[in-house]
mmCIF file of C-alpha atoms and ligand atoms in Angstrom:
data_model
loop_
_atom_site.group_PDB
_atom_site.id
_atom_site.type_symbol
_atom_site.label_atom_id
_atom_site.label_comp_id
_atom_site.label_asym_id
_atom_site.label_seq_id
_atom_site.Cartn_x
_atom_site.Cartn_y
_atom_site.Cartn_z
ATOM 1 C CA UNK Y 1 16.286 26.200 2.598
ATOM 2 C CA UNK Y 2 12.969 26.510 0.609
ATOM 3 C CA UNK Y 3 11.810 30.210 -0.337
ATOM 4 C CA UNK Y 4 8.140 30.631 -0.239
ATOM 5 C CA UNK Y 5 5.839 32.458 -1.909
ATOM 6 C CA UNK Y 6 2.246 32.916 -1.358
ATOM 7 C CA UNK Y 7 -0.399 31.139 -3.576
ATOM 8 C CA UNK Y 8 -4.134 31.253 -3.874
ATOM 9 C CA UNK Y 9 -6.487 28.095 -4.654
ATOM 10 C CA UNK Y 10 -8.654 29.215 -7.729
ATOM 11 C CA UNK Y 11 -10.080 26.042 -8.940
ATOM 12 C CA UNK Y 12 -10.668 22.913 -7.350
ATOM 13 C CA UNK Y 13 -12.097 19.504 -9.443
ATOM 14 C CA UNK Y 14 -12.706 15.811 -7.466
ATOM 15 C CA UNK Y 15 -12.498 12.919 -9.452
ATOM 16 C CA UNK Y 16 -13.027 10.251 -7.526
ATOM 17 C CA UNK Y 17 -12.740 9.740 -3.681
ATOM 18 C CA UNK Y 18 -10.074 10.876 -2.199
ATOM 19 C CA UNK Y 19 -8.620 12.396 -5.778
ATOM 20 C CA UNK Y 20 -8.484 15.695 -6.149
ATOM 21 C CA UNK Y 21 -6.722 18.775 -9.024
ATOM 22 C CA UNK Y 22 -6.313 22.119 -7.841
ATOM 23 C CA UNK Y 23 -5.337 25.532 -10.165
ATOM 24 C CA UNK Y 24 -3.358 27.737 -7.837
ATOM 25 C CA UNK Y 25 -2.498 31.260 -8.375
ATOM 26 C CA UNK Y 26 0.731 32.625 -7.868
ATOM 27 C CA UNK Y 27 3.516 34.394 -9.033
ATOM 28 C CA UNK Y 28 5.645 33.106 -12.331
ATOM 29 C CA UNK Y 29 7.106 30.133 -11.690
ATOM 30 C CA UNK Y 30 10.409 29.036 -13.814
ATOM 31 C CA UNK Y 31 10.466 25.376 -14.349
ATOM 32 C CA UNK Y 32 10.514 22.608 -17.735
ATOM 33 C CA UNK Y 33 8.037 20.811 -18.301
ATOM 34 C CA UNK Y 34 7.825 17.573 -15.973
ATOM 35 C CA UNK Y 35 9.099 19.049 -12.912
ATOM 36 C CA UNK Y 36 7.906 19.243 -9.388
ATOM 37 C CA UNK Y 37 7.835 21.821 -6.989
ATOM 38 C CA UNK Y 38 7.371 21.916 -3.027
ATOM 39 C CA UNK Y 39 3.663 22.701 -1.876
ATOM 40 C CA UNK Y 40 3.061 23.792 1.429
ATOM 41 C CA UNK Y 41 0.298 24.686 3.959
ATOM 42 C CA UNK Y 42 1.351 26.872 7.324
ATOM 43 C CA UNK Y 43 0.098 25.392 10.428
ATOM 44 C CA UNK Y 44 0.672 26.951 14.010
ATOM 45 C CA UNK Y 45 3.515 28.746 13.029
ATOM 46 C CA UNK Y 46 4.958 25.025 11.020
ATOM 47 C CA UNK Y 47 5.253 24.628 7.219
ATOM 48 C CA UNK Y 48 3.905 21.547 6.583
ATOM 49 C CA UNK Y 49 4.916 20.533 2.934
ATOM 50 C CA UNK Y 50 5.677 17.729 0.490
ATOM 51 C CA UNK Y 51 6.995 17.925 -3.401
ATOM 52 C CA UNK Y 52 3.777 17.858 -6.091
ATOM 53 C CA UNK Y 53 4.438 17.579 -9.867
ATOM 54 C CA UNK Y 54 3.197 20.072 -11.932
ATOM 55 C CA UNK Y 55 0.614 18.995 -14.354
ATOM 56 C CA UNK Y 56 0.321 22.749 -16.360
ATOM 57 C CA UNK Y 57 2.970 23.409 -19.077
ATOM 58 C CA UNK Y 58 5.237 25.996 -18.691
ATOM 59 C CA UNK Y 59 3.273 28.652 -20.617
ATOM 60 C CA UNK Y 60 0.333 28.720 -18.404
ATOM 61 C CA UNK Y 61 -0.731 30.862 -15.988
ATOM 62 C CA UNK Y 62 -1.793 29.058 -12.923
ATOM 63 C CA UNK Y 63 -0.198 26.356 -11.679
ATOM 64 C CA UNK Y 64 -2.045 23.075 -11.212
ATOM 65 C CA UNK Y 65 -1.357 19.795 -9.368
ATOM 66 C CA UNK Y 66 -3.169 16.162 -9.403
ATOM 67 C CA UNK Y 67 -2.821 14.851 -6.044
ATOM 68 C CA UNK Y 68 -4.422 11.929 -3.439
ATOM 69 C CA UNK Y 69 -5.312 11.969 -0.190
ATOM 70 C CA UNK Y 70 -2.943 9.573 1.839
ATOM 71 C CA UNK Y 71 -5.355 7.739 4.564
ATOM 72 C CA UNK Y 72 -3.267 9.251 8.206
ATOM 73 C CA UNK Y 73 -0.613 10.938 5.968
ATOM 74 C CA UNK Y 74 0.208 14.235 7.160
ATOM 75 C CA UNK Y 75 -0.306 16.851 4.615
ATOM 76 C CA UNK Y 76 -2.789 15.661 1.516
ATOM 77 C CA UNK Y 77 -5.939 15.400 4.074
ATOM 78 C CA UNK Y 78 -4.934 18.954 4.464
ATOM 79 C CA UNK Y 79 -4.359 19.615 0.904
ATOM 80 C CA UNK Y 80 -7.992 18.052 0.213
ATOM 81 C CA UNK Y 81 -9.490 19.941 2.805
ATOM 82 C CA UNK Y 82 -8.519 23.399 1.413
ATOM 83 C CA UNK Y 83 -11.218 25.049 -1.346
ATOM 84 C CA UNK Y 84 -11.303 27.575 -3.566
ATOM 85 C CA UNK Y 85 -9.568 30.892 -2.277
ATOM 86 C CA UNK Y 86 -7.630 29.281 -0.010
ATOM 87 C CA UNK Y 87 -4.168 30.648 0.519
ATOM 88 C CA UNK Y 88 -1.197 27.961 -0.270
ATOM 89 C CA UNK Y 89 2.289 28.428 -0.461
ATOM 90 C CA UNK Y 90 4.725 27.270 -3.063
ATOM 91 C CA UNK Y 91 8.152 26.772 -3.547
ATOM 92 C CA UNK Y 92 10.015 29.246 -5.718
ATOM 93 C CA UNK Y 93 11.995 26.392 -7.271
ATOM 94 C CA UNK Y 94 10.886 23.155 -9.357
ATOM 95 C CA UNK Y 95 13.473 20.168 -9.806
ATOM 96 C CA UNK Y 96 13.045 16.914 -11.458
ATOM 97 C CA UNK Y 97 14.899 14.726 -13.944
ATOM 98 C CA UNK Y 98 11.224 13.869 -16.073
ATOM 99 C CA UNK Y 99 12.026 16.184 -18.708
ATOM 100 C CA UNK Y 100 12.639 16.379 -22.437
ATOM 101 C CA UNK Y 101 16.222 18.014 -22.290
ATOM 102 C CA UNK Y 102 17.413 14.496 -20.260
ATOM 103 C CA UNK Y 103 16.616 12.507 -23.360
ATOM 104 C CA UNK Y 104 19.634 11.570 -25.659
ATOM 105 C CA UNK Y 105 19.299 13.613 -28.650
ATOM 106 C CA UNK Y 106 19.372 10.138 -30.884
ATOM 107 C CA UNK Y 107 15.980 8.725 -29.254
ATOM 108 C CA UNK Y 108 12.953 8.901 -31.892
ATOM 109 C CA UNK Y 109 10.275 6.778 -29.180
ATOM 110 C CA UNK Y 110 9.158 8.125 -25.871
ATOM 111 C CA UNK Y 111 6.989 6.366 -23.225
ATOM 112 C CA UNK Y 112 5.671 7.377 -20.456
ATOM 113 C CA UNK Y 113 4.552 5.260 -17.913
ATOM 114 C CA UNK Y 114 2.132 6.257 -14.982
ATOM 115 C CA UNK Y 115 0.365 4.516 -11.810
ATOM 116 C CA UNK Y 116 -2.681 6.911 -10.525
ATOM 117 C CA UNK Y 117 -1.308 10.338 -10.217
ATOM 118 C CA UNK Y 118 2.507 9.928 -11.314
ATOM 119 C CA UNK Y 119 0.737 10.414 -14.991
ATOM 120 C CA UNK Y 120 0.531 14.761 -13.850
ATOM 121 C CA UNK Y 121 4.310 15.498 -15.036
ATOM 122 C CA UNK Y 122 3.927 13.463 -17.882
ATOM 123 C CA UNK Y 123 0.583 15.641 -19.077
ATOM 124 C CA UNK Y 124 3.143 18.812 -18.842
ATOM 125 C CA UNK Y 125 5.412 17.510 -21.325
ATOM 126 C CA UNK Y 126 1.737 16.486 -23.533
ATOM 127 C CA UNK Y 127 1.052 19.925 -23.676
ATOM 128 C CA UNK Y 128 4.340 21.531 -24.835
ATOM 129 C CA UNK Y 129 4.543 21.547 -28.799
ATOM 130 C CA UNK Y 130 8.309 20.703 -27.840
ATOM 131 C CA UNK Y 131 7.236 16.289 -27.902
ATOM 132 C CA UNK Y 132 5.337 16.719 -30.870
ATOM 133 C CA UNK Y 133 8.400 17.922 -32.901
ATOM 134 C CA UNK Y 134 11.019 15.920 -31.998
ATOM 135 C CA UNK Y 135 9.500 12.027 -31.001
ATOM 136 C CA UNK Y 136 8.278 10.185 -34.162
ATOM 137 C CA UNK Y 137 6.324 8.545 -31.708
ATOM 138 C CA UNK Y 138 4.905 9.044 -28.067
ATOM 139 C CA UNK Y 139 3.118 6.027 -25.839
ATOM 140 C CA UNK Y 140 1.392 6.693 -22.711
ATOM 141 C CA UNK Y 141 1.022 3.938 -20.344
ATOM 142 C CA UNK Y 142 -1.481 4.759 -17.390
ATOM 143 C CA UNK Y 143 -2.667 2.674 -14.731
ATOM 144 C CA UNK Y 144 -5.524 3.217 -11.753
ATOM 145 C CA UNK Y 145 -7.339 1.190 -9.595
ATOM 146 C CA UNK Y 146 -10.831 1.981 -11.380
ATOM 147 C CA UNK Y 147 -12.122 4.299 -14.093
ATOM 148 C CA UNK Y 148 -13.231 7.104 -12.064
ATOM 149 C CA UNK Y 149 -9.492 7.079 -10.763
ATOM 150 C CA UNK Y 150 -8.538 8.259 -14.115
ATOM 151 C CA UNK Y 151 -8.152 11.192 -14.164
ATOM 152 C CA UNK Y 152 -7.372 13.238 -17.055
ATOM 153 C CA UNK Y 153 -8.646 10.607 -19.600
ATOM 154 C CA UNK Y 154 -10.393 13.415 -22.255
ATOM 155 C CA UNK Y 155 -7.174 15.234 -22.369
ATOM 156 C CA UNK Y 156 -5.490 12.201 -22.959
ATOM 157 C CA UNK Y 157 -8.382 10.740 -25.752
ATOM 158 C CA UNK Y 158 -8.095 14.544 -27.158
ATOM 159 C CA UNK Y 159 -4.138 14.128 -27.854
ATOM 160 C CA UNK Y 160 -5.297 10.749 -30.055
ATOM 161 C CA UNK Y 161 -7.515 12.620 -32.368
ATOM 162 C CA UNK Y 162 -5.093 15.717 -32.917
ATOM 163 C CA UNK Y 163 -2.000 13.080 -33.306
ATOM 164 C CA UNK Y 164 -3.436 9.949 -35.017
ATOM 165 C CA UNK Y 165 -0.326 8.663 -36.078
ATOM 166 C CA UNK Y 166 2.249 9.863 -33.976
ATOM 167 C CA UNK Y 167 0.469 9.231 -30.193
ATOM 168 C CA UNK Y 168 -0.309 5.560 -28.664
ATOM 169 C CA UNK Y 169 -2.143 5.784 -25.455
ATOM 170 C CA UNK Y 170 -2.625 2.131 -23.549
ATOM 171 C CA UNK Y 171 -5.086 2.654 -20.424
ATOM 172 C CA UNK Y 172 -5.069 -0.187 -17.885
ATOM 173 C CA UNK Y 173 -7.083 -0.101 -14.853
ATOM 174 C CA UNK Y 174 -6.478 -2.915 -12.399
ATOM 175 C CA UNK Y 175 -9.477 -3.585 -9.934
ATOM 176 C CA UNK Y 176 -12.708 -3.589 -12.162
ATOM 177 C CA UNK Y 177 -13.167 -3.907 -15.974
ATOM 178 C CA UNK Y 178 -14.231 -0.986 -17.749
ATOM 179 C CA UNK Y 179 -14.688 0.222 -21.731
ATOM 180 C CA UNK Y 180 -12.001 0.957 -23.488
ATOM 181 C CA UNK Y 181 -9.430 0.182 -21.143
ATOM 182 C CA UNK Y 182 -7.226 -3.238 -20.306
ATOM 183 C CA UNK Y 183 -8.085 -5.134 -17.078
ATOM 184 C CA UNK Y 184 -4.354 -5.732 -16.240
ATOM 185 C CA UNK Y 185 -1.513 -3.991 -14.842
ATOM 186 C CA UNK Y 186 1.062 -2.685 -17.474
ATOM 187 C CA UNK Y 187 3.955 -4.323 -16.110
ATOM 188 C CA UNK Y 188 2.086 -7.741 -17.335
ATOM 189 C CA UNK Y 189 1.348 -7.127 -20.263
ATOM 190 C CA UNK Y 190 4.828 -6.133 -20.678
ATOM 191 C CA UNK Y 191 6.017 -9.192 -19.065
ATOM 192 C CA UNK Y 192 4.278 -11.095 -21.907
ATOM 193 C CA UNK Y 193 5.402 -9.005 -24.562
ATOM 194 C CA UNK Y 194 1.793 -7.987 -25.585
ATOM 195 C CA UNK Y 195 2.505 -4.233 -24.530
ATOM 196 C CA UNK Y 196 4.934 -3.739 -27.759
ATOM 197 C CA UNK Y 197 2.239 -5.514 -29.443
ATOM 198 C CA UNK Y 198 -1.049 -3.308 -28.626
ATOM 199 C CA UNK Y 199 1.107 -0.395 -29.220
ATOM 200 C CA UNK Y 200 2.931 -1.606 -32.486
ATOM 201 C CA UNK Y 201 6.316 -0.582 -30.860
ATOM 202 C CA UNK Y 202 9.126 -2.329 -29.800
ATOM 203 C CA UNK Y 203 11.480 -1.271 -26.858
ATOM 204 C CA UNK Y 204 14.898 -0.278 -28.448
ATOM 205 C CA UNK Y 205 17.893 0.162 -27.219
ATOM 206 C CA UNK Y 206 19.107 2.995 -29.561
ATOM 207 C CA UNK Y 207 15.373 4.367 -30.521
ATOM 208 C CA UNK Y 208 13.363 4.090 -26.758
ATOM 209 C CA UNK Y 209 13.368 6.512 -24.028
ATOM 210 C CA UNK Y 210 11.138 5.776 -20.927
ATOM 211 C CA UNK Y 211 10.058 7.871 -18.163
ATOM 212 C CA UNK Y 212 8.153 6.159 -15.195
ATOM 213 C CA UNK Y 213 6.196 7.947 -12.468
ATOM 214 C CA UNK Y 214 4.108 6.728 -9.592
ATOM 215 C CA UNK Y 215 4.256 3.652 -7.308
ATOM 216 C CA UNK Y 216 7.827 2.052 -5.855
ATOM 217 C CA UNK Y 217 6.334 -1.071 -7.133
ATOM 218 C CA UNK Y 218 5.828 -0.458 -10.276
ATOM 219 C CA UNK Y 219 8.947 1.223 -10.940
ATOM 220 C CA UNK Y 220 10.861 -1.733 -9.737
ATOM 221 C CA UNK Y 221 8.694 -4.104 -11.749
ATOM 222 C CA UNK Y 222 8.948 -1.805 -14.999
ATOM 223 C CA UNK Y 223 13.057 -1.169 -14.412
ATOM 224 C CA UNK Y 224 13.784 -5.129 -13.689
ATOM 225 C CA UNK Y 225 11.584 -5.899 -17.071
ATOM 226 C CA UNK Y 226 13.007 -3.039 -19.186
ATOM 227 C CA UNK Y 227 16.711 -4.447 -18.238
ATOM 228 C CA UNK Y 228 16.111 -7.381 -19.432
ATOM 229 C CA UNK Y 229 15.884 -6.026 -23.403
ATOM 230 C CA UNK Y 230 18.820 -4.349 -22.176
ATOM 231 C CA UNK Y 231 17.944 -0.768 -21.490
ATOM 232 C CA UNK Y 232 19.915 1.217 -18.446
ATOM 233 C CA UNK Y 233 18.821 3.619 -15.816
ATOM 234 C CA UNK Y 234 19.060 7.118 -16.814
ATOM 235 C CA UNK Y 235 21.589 9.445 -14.689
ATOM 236 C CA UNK Y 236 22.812 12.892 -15.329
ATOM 237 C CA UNK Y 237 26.223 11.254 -14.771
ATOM 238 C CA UNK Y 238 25.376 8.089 -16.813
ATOM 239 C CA UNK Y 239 22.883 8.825 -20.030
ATOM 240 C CA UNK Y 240 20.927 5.731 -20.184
ATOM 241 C CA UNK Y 241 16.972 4.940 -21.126
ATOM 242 C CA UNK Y 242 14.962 4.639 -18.140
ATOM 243 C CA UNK Y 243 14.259 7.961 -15.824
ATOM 244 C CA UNK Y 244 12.247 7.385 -12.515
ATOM 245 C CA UNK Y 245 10.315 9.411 -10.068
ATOM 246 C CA UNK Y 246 9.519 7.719 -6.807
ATOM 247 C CA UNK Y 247 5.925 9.209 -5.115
ATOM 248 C CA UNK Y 248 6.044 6.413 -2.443
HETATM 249 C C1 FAD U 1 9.264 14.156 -6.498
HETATM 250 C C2 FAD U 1 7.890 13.819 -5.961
HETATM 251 C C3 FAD U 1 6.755 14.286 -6.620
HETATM 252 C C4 FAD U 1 5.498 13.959 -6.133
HETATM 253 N N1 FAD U 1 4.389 14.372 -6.821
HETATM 254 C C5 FAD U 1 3.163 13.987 -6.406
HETATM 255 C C6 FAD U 1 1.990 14.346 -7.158
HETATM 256 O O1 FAD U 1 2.069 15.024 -8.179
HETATM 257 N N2 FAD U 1 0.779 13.922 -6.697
HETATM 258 C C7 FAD U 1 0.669 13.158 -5.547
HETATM 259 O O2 FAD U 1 -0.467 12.790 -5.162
HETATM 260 N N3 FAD U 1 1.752 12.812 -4.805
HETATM 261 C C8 FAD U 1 2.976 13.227 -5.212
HETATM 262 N N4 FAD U 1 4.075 12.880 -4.470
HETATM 263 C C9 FAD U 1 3.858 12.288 -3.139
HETATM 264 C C10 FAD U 1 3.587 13.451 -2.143
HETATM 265 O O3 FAD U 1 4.732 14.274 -2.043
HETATM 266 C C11 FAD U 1 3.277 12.950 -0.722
HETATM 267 O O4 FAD U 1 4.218 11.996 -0.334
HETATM 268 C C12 FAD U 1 1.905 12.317 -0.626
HETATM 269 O O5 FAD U 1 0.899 13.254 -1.003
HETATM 270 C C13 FAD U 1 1.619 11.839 0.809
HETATM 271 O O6 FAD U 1 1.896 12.885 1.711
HETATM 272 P P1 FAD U 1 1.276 12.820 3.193
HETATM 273 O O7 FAD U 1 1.958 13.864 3.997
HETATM 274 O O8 FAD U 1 -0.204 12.861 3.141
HETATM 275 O O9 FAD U 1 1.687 11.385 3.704
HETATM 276 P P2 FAD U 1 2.961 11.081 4.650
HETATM 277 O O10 FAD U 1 2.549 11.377 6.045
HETATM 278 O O11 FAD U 1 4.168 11.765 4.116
HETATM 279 O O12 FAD U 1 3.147 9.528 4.338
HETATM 280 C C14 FAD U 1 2.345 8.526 4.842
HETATM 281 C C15 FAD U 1 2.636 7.201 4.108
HETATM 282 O O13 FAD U 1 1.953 7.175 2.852
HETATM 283 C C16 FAD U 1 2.791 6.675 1.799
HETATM 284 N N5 FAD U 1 2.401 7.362 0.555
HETATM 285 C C17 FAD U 1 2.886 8.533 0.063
HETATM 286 N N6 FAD U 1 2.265 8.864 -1.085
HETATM 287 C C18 FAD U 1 1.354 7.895 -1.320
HETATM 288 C C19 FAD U 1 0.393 7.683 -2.327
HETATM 289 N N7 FAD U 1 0.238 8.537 -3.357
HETATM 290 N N8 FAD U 1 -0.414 6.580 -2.249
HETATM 291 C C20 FAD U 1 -0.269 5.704 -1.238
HETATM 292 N N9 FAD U 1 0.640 5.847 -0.232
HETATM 293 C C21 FAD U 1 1.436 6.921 -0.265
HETATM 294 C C22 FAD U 1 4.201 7.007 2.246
HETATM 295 O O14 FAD U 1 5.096 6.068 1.686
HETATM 296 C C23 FAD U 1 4.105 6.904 3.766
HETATM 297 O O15 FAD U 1 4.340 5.576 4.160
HETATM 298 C C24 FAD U 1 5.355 13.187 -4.944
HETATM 299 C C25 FAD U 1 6.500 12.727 -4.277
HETATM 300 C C26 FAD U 1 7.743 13.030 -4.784
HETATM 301 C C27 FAD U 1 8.962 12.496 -4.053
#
């Protein structure tokens, strides 16, 4: 059974339509960097709730979360509806496999691979001076449907200029061309090998660790490719390269 505590909307930013961020205020929440937690909103005596990553590091203060609204889904047109000072509730535990202490101690590459919002967790694990120590180098992959879908995009160009050598960051958008990002999904360029190639990295089965967030579809796409230069699904039970989370 979920424990709740109460929360308090303190900043609210849109992006785009339907694509929201909101800060929330609440007490201390333990969790590594990566994780998700349970959100909820009470309604006529019902919690309605789903599980939201957790875009903040561990160190800050308020919580945050990168979310869209699902057209008829049952809780984010609820979500988007609330502003500033709302009250919100939130789990008092976060779970979640996306984090640094799942990687094999051996790996020297990390990428992260997003569609829309599945890049929040991976912005967590950005922000921790844990990634910068111990990866010789760090690729994000990060996919919308057009520019003003991503979200996040100075933080992201910010992390380039203070780690020139160490951080690769590939922006694809899918539905519109735009500057300084490529007109394709990431799972084709992949398919063609000219992902390894833009980057200047090549997947490795003793050097690569991959973490994928987002869209069923693209997880499937990215696992089938990735096992075919013969990396494995990550378990707790069975250490491997590739660790999912499923939004949809
Ligand atoms: C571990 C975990 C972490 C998550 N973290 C985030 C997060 O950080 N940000 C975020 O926006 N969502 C996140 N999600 C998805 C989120 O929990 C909800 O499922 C989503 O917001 C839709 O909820 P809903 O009640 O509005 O729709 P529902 O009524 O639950 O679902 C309606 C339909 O919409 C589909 N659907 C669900 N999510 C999406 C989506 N994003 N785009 C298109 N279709 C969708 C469902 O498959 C379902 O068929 C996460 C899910 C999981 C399992």
């Amino acid at each position: 059974m979920i424990t709740w505590q109460a929360g308090k909307i303190v900043e609210k930013k849109q992006w785009a339509t339907d694509l929201y961020s909101i800060k929330i205020d609440a007490d201390p929440l333990p969790f590594k960097a990566g994780q998700f937690t349970n959100i909820g909103i009470e309604r006529e005596d019902e919690m309605i709730y789903r599980p939201y990553s957790l875009v903040n590091s561990p160190d800050d203060a308020l919580l945050e979360v990168h979310f869209n609204t699902v057209k008829d889904g049952r809780f984010s047109p609820l979500l988007a509806e609330l502003g500033v000072n709302a009250p919100i509730s939130v789990a008092n535990r976060a779970g979640g496999l996306l984090t640094l202490d799942q990687v094999p101690e051996t790996r020297t590459e990390l990428w992260f691979c997003a569609t829309a919002t599945g890049i929040g967790p991976f912005l967590s694990i950005l922000n921790t001076a844990d990634i910068w120590q111990r990866f010789d180098k760090v690729v994000v992959c990060y996919a919308t449907k057009t520019a003003a879908d991503m979200a996040y995009r100075d933080d992201l160009n910010r992390l380039l200029i203070q780690h020139p050598t160490q951080f690769r960051f590939a922006p694809f958008i899918t539905r519109e061309t735009a500057d300084g990002a490529i007109h394709s999904r990431f799972t084709t360029y992949l398919e063609s090998g000219a992902l390894e190639d833009l980057v200047d990295i090549a997947f490795d089965v003793d050097s690569s660790h991959i973490m994928l967030c987002g869209s069923s579809v693209m997880i499937t796409d990215m696992t089938r490719l990735l096992e075919q230069k013969g990396l494995r699904r990550h378990s707790r039970q069975q250490p491997g390269h590739i660790a999912i989370e499923k939004y949809f």
